[in-house]
Short mmCIF file of C-alpha atoms in Angstrom, two decimals:
data_model
loop_
_atom_site.label_atom_id
_atom_site.label_comp_id
_atom_site.label_asym_id
_atom_site.label_seq_id
_atom_site.Cartn_x
_atom_site.Cartn_y
_atom_site.Cartn_z
CA MET A 27 -184.65 -48.36 66.97
CA GLU A 28 -187.20 -46.06 65.38
CA TYR A 29 -187.63 -48.47 62.47
CA LEU A 30 -188.30 -51.36 64.84
CA GLN A 31 -190.78 -49.27 66.80
CA ARG A 32 -192.68 -48.40 63.60
CA THR A 33 -192.66 -52.08 62.67
CA GLU A 34 -194.22 -53.08 65.98
CA GLU A 35 -196.77 -50.26 65.79
CA PHE A 36 -197.84 -51.32 62.30
CA CYS A 37 -198.27 -54.96 63.31
CA THR A 38 -200.06 -53.96 66.50
CA ASP A 39 -202.54 -51.90 64.48
CA VAL A 40 -203.14 -54.82 62.12
CA CYS A 41 -203.59 -57.22 65.03
CA CYS A 42 -206.10 -54.90 66.71
CA SER A 43 -208.60 -55.65 63.95
CA LEU A 44 -208.72 -59.31 65.01
CA ALA A 45 -208.69 -58.48 68.72
CA ARG A 46 -211.82 -56.37 68.25
CA CYS A 47 -213.57 -59.33 66.59
CA CYS A 48 -212.52 -61.92 69.18
CA LEU A 49 -213.53 -60.12 72.38
CA THR A 50 -211.54 -62.72 74.32
CA PRO A 51 -208.09 -62.38 75.96
CA TYR A 52 -206.78 -65.07 73.61
CA VAL A 53 -207.11 -66.00 69.95
CA PRO A 54 -209.92 -68.55 69.63
CA LYS A 55 -209.17 -71.76 67.76
CA THR A 56 -212.08 -71.52 65.30
CA GLU A 57 -211.59 -71.99 61.58
CA ASP A 58 -212.66 -68.40 60.85
CA THR A 59 -210.18 -67.02 63.36
CA LYS A 60 -207.39 -69.19 61.96
CA GLN A 61 -208.01 -67.74 58.49
CA LYS A 62 -208.00 -64.18 59.83
CA LYS A 63 -204.83 -64.87 61.79
CA THR A 64 -203.14 -66.18 58.65
CA ARG A 65 -204.15 -63.02 56.76
CA ILE A 66 -202.78 -60.81 59.53
CA ILE A 67 -199.48 -62.67 59.48
CA ARG A 68 -199.27 -62.28 55.69
CA VAL A 69 -200.00 -58.54 55.87
CA CYS A 70 -197.24 -57.99 58.43
CA GLN A 71 -194.78 -60.19 56.56
CA LYS A 72 -195.58 -58.52 53.25
CA ARG A 73 -194.64 -55.15 54.69
CA TYR A 74 -191.76 -56.53 56.77
CA PRO A 75 -190.57 -59.75 55.07
CA TRP A 76 -187.88 -60.33 57.68
CA MET A 77 -190.46 -60.89 60.42
CA GLU A 78 -191.05 -64.46 61.44
CA GLU A 79 -194.53 -65.87 61.92
CA GLU A 80 -193.88 -66.38 65.64
CA GLN A 81 -193.09 -62.69 66.10
CA VAL A 82 -196.42 -61.67 64.61
CA GLU A 83 -198.24 -64.32 66.67
CA ASP A 84 -196.62 -62.93 69.84
CA ILE A 85 -197.83 -59.45 69.00
CA LEU A 86 -201.31 -60.79 68.24
CA ASP A 87 -201.45 -62.69 71.52
CA SER A 88 -200.36 -59.60 73.45
CA VAL A 89 -202.88 -57.36 71.69
CA CYS A 90 -205.75 -59.78 72.36
CA TRP A 91 -204.73 -60.10 76.01
CA LEU A 92 -204.38 -56.36 76.58
CA SER A 93 -207.49 -55.39 74.60
CA ASN A 94 -209.92 -57.95 75.97
CA ARG A 95 -208.96 -58.81 79.53
#
């Protein structure tokens, strides 16, 4: 459980960098944001290769919603 908690905390921290740039409660569909989102997914998957893209996207969506609502 502790390992999974650290995993989520790491990905949440990484996702916060994009949430601070967006300033919206969702991830905008711009080309720049898509590139940043792809980089964030790669960073999380590099550290935790077992994570699926959808898991990281869910964390990113939650972080944007909670940070910018």
